[in-house]
PDB file of C-alpha atoms in Angstrom:
ATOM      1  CA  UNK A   3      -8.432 -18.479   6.863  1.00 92.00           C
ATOM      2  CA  UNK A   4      -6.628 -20.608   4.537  1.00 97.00           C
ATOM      3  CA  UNK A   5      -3.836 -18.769   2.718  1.00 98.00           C
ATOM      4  CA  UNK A   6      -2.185 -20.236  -0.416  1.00 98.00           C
ATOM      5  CA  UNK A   7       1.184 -19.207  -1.107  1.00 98.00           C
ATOM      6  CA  UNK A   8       2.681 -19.853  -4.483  1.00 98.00           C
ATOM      7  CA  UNK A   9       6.740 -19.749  -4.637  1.00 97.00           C
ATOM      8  CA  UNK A  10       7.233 -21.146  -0.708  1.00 96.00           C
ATOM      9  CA  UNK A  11      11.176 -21.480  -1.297  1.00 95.00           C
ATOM     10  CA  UNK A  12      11.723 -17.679  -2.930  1.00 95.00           C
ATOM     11  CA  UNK A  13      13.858 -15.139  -0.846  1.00 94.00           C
ATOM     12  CA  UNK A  14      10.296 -13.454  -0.702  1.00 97.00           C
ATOM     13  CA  UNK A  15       8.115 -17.016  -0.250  1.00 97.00           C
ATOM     14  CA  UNK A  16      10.311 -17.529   2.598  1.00 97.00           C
ATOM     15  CA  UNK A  17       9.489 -14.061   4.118  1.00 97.00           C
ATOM     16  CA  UNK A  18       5.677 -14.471   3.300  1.00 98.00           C
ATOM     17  CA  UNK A  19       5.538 -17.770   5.154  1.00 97.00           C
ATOM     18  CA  UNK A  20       6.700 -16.274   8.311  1.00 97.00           C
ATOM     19  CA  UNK A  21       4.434 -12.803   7.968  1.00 98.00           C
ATOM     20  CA  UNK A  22       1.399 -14.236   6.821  1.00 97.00           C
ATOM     21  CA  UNK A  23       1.411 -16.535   9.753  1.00 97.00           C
ATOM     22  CA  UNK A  24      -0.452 -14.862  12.105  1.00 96.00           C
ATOM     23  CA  UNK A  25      -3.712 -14.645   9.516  1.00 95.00           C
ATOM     24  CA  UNK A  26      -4.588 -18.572   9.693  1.00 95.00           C
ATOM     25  CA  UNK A  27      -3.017 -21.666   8.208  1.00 97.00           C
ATOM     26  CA  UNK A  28      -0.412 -20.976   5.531  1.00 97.00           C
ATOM     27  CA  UNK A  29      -0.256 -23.808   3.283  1.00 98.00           C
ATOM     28  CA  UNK A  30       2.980 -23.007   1.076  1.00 97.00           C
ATOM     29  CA  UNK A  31       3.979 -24.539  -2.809  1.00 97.00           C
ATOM     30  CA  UNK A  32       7.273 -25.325  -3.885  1.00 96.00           C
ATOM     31  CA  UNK A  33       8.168 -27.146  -7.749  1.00 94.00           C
ATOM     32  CA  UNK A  34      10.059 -29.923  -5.751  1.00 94.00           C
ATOM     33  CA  UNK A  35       7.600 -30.268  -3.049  1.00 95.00           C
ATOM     34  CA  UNK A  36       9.251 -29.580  -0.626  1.00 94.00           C
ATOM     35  CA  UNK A  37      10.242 -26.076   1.768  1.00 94.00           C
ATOM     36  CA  UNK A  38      13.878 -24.937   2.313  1.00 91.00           C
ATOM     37  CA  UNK A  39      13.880 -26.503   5.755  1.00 91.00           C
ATOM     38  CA  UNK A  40      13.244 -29.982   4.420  1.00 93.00           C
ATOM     39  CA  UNK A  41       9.772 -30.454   5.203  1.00 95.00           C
ATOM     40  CA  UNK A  42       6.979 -31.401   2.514  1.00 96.00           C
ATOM     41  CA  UNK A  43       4.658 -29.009   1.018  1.00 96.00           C
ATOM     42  CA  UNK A  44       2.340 -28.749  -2.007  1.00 95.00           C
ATOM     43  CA  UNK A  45       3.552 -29.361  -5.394  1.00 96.00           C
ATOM     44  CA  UNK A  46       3.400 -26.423  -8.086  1.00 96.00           C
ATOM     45  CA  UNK A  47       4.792 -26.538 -10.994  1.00 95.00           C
ATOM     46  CA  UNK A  48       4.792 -22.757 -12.871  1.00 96.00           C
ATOM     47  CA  UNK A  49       6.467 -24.304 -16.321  1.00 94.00           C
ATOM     48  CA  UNK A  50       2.954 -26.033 -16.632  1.00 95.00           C
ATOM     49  CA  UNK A  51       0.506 -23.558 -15.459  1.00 96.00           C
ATOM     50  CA  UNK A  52      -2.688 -25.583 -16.163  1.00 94.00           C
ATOM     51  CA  UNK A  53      -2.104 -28.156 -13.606  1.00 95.00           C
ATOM     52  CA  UNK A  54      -2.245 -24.964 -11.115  1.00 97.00           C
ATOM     53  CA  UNK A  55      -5.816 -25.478 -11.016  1.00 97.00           C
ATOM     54  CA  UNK A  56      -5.768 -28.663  -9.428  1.00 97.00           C
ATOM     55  CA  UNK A  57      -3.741 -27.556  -6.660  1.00 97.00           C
ATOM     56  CA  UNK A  58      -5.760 -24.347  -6.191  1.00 98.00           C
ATOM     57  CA  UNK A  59      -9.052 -27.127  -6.012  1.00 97.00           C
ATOM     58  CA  UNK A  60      -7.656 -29.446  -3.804  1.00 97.00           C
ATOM     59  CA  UNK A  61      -6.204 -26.209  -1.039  1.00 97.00           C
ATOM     60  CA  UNK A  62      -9.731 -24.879  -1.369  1.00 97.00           C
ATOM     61  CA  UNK A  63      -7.657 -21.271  -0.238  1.00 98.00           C
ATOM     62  CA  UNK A  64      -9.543 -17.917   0.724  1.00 97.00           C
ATOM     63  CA  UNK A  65      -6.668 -16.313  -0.028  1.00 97.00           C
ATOM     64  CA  UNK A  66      -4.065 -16.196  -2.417  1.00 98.00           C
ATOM     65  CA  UNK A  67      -0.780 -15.201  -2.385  1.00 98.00           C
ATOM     66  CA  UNK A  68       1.476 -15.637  -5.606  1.00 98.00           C
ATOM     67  CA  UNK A  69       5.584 -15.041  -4.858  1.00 98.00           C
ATOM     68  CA  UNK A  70       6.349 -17.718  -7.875  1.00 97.00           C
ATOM     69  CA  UNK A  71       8.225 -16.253 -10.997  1.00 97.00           C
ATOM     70  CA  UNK A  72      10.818 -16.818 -13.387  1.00 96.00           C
ATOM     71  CA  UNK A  73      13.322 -13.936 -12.437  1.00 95.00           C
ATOM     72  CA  UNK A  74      16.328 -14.650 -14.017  1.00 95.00           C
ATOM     73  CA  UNK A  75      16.631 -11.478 -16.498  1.00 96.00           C
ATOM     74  CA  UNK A  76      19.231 -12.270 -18.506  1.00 96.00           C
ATOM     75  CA  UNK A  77      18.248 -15.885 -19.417  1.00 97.00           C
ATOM     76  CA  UNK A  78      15.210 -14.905 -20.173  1.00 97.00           C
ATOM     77  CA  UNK A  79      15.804 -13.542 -23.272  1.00 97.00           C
ATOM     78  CA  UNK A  80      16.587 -16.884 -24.804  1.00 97.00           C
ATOM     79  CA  UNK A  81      13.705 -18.568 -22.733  1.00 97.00           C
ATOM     80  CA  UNK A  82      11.183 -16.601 -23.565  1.00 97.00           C
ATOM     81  CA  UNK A  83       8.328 -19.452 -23.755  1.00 97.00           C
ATOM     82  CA  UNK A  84       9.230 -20.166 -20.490  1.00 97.00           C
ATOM     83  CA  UNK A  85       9.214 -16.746 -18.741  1.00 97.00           C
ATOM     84  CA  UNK A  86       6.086 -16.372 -20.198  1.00 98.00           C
ATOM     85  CA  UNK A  87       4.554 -19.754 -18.869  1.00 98.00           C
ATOM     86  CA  UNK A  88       5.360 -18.773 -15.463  1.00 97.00           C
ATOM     87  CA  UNK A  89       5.207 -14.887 -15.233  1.00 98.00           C
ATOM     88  CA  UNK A  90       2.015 -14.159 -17.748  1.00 98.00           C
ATOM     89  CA  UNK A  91       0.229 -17.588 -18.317  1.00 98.00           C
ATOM     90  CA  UNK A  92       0.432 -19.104 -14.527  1.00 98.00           C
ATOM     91  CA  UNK A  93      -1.037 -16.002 -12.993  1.00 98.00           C
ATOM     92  CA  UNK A  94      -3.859 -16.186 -15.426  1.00 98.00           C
ATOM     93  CA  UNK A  95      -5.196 -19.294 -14.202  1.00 98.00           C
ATOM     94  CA  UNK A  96      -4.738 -18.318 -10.964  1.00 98.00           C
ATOM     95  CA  UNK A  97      -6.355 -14.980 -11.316  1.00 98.00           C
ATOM     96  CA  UNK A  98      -9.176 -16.943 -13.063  1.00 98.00           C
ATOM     97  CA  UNK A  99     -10.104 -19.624 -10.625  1.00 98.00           C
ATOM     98  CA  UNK A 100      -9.620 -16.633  -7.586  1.00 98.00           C
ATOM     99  CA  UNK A 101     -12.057 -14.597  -9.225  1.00 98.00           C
ATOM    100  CA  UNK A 102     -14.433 -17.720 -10.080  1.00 98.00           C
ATOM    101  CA  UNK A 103     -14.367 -18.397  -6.211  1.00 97.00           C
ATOM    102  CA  UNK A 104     -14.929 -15.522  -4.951  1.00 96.00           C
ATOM    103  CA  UNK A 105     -11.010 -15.410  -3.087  1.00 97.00           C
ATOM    104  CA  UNK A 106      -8.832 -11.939  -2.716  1.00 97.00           C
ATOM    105  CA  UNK A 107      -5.111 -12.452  -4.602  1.00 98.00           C
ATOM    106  CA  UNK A 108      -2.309 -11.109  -3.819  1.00 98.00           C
ATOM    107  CA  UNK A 109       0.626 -11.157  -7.105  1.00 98.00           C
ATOM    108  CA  UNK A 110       3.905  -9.773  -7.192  1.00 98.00           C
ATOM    109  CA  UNK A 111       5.241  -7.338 -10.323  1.00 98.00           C
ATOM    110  CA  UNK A 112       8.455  -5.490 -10.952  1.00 98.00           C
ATOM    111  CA  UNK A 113      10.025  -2.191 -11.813  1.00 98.00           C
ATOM    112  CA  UNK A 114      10.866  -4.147 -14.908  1.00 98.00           C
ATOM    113  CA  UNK A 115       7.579  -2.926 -16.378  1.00 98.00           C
ATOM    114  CA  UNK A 116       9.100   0.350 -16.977  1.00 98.00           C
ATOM    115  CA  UNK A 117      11.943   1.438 -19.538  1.00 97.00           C
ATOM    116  CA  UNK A 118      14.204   4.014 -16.733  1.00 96.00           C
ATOM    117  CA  UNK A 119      13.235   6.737 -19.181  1.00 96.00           C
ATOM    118  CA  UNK A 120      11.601   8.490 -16.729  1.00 92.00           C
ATOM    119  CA  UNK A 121      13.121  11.740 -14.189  1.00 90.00           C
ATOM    120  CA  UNK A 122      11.232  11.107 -11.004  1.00 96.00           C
ATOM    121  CA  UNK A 123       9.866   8.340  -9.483  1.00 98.00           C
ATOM    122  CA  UNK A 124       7.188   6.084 -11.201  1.00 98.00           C
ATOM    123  CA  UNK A 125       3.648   6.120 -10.140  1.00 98.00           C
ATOM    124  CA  UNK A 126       1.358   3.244 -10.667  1.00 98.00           C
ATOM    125  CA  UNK A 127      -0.691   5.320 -13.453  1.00 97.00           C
ATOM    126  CA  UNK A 128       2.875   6.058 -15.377  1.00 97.00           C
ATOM    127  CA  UNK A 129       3.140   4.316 -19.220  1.00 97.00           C
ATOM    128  CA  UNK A 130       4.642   0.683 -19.116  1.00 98.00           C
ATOM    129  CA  UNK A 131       7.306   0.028 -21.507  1.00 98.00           C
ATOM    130  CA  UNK A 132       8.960  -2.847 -20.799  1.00 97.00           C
ATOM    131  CA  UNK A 133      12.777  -3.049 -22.259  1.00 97.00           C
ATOM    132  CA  UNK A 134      12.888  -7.213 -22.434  1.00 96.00           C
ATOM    133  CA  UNK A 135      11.309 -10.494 -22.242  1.00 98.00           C
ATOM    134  CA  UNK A 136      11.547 -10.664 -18.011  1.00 98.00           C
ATOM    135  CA  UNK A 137       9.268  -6.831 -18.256  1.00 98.00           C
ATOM    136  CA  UNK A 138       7.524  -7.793 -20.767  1.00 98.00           C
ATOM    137  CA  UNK A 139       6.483 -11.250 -19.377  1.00 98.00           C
ATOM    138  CA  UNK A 140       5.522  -9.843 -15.928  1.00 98.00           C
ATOM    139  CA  UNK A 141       3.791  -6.768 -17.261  1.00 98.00           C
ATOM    140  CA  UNK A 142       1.724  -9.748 -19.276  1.00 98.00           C
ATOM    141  CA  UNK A 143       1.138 -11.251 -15.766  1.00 98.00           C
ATOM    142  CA  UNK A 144      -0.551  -7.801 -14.467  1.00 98.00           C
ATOM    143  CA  UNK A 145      -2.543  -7.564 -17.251  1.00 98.00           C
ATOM    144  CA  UNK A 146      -3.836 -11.281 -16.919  1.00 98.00           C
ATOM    145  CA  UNK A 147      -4.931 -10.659 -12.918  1.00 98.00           C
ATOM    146  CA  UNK A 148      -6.985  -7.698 -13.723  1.00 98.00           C
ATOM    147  CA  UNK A 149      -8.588  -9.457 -16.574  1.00 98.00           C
ATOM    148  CA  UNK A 150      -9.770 -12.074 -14.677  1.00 98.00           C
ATOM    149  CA  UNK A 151     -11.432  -9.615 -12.912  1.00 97.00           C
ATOM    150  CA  UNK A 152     -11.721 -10.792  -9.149  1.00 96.00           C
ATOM    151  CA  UNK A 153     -10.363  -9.289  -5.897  1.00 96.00           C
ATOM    152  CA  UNK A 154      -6.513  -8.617  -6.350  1.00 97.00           C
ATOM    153  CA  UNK A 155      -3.702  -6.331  -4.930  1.00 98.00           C
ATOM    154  CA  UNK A 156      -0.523  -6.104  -7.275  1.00 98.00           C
ATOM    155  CA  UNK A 157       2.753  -5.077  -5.590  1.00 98.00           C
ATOM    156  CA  UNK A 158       5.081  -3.663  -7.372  1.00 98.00           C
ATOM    157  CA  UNK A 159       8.359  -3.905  -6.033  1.00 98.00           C
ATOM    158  CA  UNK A 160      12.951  -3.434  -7.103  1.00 98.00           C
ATOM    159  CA  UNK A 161      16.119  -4.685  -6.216  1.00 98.00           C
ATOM    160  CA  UNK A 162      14.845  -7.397  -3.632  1.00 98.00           C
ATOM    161  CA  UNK A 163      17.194  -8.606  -1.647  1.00 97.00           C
ATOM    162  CA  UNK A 164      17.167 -10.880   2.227  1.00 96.00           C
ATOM    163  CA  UNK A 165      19.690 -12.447   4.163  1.00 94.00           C
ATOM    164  CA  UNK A 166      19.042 -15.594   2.592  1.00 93.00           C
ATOM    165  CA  UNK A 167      18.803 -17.104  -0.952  1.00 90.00           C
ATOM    166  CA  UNK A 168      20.871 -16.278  -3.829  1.00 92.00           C
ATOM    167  CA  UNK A 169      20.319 -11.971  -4.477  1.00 96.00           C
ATOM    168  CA  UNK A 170      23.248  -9.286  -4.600  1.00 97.00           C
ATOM    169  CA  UNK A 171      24.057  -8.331  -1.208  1.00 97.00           C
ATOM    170  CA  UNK A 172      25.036 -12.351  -0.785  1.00 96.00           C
ATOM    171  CA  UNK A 173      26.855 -12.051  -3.812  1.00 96.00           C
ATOM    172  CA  UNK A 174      28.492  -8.916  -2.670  1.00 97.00           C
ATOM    173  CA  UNK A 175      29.043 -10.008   0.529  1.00 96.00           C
ATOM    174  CA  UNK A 176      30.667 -13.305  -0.681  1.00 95.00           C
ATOM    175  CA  UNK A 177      32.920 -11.885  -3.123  1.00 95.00           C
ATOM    176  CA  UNK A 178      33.763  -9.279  -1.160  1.00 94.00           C
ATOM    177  CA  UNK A 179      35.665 -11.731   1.622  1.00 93.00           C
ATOM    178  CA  UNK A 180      37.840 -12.662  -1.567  1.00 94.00           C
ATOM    179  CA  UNK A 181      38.627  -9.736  -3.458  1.00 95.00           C
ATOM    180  CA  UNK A 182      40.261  -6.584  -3.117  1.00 95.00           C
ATOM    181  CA  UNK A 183      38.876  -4.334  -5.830  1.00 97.00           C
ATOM    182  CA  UNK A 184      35.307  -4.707  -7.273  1.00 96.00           C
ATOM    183  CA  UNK A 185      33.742  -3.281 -10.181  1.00 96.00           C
ATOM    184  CA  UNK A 186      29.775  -2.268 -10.093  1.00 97.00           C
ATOM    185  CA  UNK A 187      27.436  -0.411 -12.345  1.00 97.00           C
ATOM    186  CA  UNK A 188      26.726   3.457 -11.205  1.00 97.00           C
ATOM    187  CA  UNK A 189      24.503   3.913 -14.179  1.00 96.00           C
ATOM    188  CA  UNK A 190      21.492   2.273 -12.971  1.00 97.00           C
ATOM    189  CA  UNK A 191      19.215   3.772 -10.325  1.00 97.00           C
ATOM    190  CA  UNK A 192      16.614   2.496  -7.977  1.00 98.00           C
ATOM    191  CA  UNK A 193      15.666   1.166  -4.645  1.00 98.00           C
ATOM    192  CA  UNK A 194      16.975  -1.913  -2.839  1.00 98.00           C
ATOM    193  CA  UNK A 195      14.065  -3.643  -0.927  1.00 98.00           C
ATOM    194  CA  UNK A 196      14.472  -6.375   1.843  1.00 98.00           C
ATOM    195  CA  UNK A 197      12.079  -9.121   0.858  1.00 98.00           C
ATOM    196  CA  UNK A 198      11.072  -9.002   4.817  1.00 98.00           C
ATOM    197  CA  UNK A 199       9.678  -5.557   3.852  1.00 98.00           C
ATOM    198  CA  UNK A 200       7.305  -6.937   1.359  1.00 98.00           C
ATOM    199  CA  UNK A 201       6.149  -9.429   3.367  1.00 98.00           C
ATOM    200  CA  UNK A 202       5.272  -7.474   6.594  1.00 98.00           C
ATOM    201  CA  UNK A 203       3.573  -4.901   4.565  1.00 97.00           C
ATOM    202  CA  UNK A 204       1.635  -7.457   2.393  1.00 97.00           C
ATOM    203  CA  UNK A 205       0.397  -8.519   5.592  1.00 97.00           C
ATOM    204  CA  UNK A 206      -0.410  -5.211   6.784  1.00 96.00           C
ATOM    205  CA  UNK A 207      -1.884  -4.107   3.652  1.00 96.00           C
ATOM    206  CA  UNK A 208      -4.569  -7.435   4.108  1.00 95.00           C
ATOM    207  CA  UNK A 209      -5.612  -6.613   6.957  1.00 92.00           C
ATOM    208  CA  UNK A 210      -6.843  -2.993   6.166  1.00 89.00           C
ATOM    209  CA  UNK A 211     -10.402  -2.267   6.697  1.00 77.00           C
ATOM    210  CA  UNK A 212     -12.605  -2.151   3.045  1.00 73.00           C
ATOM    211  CA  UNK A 213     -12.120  -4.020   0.068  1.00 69.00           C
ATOM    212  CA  UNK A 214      -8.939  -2.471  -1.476  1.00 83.00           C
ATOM    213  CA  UNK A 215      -8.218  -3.683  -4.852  1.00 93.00           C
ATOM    214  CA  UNK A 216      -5.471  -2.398  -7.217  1.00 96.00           C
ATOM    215  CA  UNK A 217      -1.917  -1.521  -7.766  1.00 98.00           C
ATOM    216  CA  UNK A 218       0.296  -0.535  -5.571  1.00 98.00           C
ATOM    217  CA  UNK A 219       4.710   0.387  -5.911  1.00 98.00           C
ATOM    218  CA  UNK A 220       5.936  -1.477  -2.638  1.00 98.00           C
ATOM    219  CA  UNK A 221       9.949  -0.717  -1.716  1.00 98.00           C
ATOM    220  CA  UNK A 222      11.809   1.092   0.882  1.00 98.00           C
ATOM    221  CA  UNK A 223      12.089   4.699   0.714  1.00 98.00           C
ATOM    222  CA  UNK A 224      14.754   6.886  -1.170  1.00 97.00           C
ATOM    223  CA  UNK A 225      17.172   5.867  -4.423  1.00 98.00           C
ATOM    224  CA  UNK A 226      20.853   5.079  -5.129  1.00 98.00           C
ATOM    225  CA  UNK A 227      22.572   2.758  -7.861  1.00 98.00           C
ATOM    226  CA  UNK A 228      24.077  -0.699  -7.591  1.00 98.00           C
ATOM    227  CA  UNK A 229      27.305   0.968  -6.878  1.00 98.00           C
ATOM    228  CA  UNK A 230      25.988   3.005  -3.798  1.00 98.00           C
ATOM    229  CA  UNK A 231      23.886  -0.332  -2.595  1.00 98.00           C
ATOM    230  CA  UNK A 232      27.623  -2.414  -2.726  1.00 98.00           C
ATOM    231  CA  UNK A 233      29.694   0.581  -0.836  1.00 98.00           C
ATOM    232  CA  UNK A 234      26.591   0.961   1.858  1.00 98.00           C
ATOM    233  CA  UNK A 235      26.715  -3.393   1.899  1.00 98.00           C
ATOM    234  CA  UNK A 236      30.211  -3.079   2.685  1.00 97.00           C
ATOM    235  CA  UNK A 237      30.163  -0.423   5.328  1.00 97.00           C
ATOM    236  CA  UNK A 238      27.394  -1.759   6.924  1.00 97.00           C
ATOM    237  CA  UNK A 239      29.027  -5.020   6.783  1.00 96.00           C
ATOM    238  CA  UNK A 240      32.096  -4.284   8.107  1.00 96.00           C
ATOM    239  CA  UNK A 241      30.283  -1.738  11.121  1.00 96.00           C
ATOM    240  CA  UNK A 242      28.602  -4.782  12.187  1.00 95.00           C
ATOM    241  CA  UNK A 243      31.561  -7.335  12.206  1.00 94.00           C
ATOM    242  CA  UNK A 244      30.382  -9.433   9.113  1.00 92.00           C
ATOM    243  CA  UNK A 245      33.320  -8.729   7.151  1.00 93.00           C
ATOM    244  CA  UNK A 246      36.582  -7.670   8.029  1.00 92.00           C
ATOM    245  CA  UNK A 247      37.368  -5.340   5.335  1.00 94.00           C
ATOM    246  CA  UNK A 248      35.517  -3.596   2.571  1.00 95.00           C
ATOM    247  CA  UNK A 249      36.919  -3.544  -0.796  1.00 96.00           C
ATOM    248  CA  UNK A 250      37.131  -0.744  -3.040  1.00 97.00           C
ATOM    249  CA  UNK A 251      34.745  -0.332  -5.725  1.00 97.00           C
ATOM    250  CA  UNK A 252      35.070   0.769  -8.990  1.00 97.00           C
ATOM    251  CA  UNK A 253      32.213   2.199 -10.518  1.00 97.00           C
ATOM    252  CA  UNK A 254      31.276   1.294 -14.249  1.00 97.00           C
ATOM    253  CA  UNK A 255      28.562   2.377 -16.568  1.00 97.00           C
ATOM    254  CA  UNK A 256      26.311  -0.791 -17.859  1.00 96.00           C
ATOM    255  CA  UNK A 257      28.253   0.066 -21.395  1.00 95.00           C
ATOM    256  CA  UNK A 258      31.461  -1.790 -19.595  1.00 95.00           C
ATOM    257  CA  UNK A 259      28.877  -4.600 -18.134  1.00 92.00           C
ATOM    258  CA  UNK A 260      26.924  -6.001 -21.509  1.00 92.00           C
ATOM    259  CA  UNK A 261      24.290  -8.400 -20.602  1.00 94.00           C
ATOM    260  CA  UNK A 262      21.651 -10.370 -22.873  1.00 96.00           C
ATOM    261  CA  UNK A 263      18.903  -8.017 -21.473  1.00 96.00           C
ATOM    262  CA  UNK A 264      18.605  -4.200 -21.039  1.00 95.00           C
ATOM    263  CA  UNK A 265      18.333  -2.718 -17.488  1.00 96.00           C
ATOM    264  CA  UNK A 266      15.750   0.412 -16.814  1.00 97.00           C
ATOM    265  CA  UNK A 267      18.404   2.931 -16.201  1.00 97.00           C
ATOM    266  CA  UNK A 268      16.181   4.658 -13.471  1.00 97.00           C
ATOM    267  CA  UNK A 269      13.305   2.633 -11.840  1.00 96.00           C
ATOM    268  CA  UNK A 270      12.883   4.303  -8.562  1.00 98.00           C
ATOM    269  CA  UNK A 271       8.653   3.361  -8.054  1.00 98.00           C
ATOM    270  CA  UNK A 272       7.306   6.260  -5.894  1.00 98.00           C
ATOM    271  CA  UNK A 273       5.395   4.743  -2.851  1.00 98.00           C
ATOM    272  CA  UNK A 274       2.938   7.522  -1.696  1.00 97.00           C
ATOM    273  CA  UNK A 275       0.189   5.668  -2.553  1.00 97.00           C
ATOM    274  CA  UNK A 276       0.683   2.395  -0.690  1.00 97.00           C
ATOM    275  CA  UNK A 277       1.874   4.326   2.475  1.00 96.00           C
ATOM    276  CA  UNK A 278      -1.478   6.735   2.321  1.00 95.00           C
ATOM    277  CA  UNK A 279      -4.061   3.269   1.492  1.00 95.00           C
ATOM    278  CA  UNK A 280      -2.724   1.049   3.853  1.00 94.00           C
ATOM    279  CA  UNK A 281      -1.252   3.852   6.251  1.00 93.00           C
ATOM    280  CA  UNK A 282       2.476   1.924   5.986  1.00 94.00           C
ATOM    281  CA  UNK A 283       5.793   3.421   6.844  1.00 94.00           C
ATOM    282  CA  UNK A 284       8.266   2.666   4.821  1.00 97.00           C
ATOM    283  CA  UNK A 285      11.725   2.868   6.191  1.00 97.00           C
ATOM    284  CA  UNK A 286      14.631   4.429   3.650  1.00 98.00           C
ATOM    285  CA  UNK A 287      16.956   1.970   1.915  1.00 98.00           C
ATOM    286  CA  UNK A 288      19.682   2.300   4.432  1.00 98.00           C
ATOM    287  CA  UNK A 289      17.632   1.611   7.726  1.00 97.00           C
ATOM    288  CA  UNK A 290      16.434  -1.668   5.751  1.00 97.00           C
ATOM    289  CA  UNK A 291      19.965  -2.780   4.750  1.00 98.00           C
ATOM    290  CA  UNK A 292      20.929  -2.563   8.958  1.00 97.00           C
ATOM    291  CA  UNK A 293      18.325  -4.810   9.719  1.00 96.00           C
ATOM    292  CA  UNK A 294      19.212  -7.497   6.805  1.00 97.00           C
ATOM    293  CA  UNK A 295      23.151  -6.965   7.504  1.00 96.00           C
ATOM    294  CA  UNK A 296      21.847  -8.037  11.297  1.00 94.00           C
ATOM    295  CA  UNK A 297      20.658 -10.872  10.290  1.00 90.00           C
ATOM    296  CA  UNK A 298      22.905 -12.373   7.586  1.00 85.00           C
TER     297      UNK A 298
END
């Protein structure tokens, strides 16, 4: 097996490289060309998604694995040509040539596809309503794999976070070492999810007997806000001799923290059906924050 992964340098590319592993040659694609170690790799650039095609020709993959995006939220909003280019037009021709050749893709979507309206967790059947331009784009991306109308599993997945590349508990951890008092958003609810999670799952979830094709809400178990996630970063932290002190921290509502985009207030994904298809476990939000505080 040939797998084709799109997004090689992402805090979830990274992870994908190392799970997928074990299911044949992983041939990885970066926009510079080249992998966060230093060594070369395919060339893909997401701002022009029809030159995807000639990468996906010259691979010759049997499967597909897309971890590419534009995720920055907030900039978004004023780039919204380009979020689309990579999150809803890129995917497309992906989707298209998978499903022209007869190869299985794997793409990755967001809580962002929902407005936080909701009172319990989301299921994958529950209305879309996308609050911005990052949502929206990404919820255009779905919609564009399904079209195309081959062999794909969408993952739907929050809050990703890994020991390495730029995400919050870095941030967190990194201002933490240089302040005393920190001020995070309580207001917002959902599930922080270690990018090593989605990987080792995704590579579960292939290798399940039959033909599964759908979607599917991929996180760790169980719910708190940004506010909880930065008080458990900084317990865990300091438990495991990462950080010498945790700060306090105040908690805000997203009223005293304006950004360019609007946040899903609540955007816990409920994960039943992923753990009863592929027979997964998935481990709460704390036990996966251990393992990543291990590691940083």
């Amino acid at each position: 097996m040939t797998v084709l992964v799109f997004g090689g340098n992402g805090q979830l590319g990274q992870e994908l490289l190392r799970a997928l592993a074990p299911l044949g040659e992983v041939v990885a694609t970066t926009r510079s060309g080249q992998l966060a170690d230093g060594s070369p790799c395919e060339v893909a650039d997401f701002n022009a998604p029809d030159a995807l095609a000639a990468v996906l020709d010259r691979v010759q993959p049997t499967l597909v694995v897309n971890a590419a995006a534009y995720t920055a939220v907030d900039r978004a909003e004023g780039e919204r040509d380009a979020a689309w280019r990579a999150n809803a037009e890129a995917p497309g021709v992906i989707a298209r040539w998978c499903a022209a050749a007869g190869v299985p893709l794997v793409h990755y979507s967001t809580d962002y596809v929902f407005d936080g309206q909701g009172s319990r967790p989301y299921r994958e059947d529950d209305a879309t309503a996308p609050l911005g331009v990052y949502g929206e784009s990404k919820l255009a991306g779905e919609d564009a794999v399904r079209a195309a109308g081959g062999r794909h599993m969408i993952f739907r997945t929050a809050w990703v976070y890994a020991s390495h590349s730029a995400n919050f508990l870095r941030t967190m951890l990194r201002v933490g070492a240089e302040r005393d008092v920190l001020r995070v958003v309580a207001d917002q609810v959902g599930t922080p999810t270690p990018a090593a999670l989605i990987a080792d799952v995704t590579a579960q979830a292939l290798q399940h007997p039959g033909a599964l094709s759908g979607t599917w809400h991929l996180t760790a178990a169980g719910e708190t806000s940004w506010h909880g996630f930065a008080e458990a970063i900084f317990a865990e932290a300091v438990a495991a001799g990462k950080l010498a002190r945790a700060p306090t921290v105040e908690a805000i509502t997203t009223a005293e923290y304006p950004t360019p985009a609007k946040r899903p207030a609540y955007s816990h994904l409920d994960v039943a059906r992923i753990q009863s298809d592929f027979g997964v476990v998935l481990p709460s939000w704390q036990d996966g924050l251990k393992r990543v505080i291990a590691e940083t």
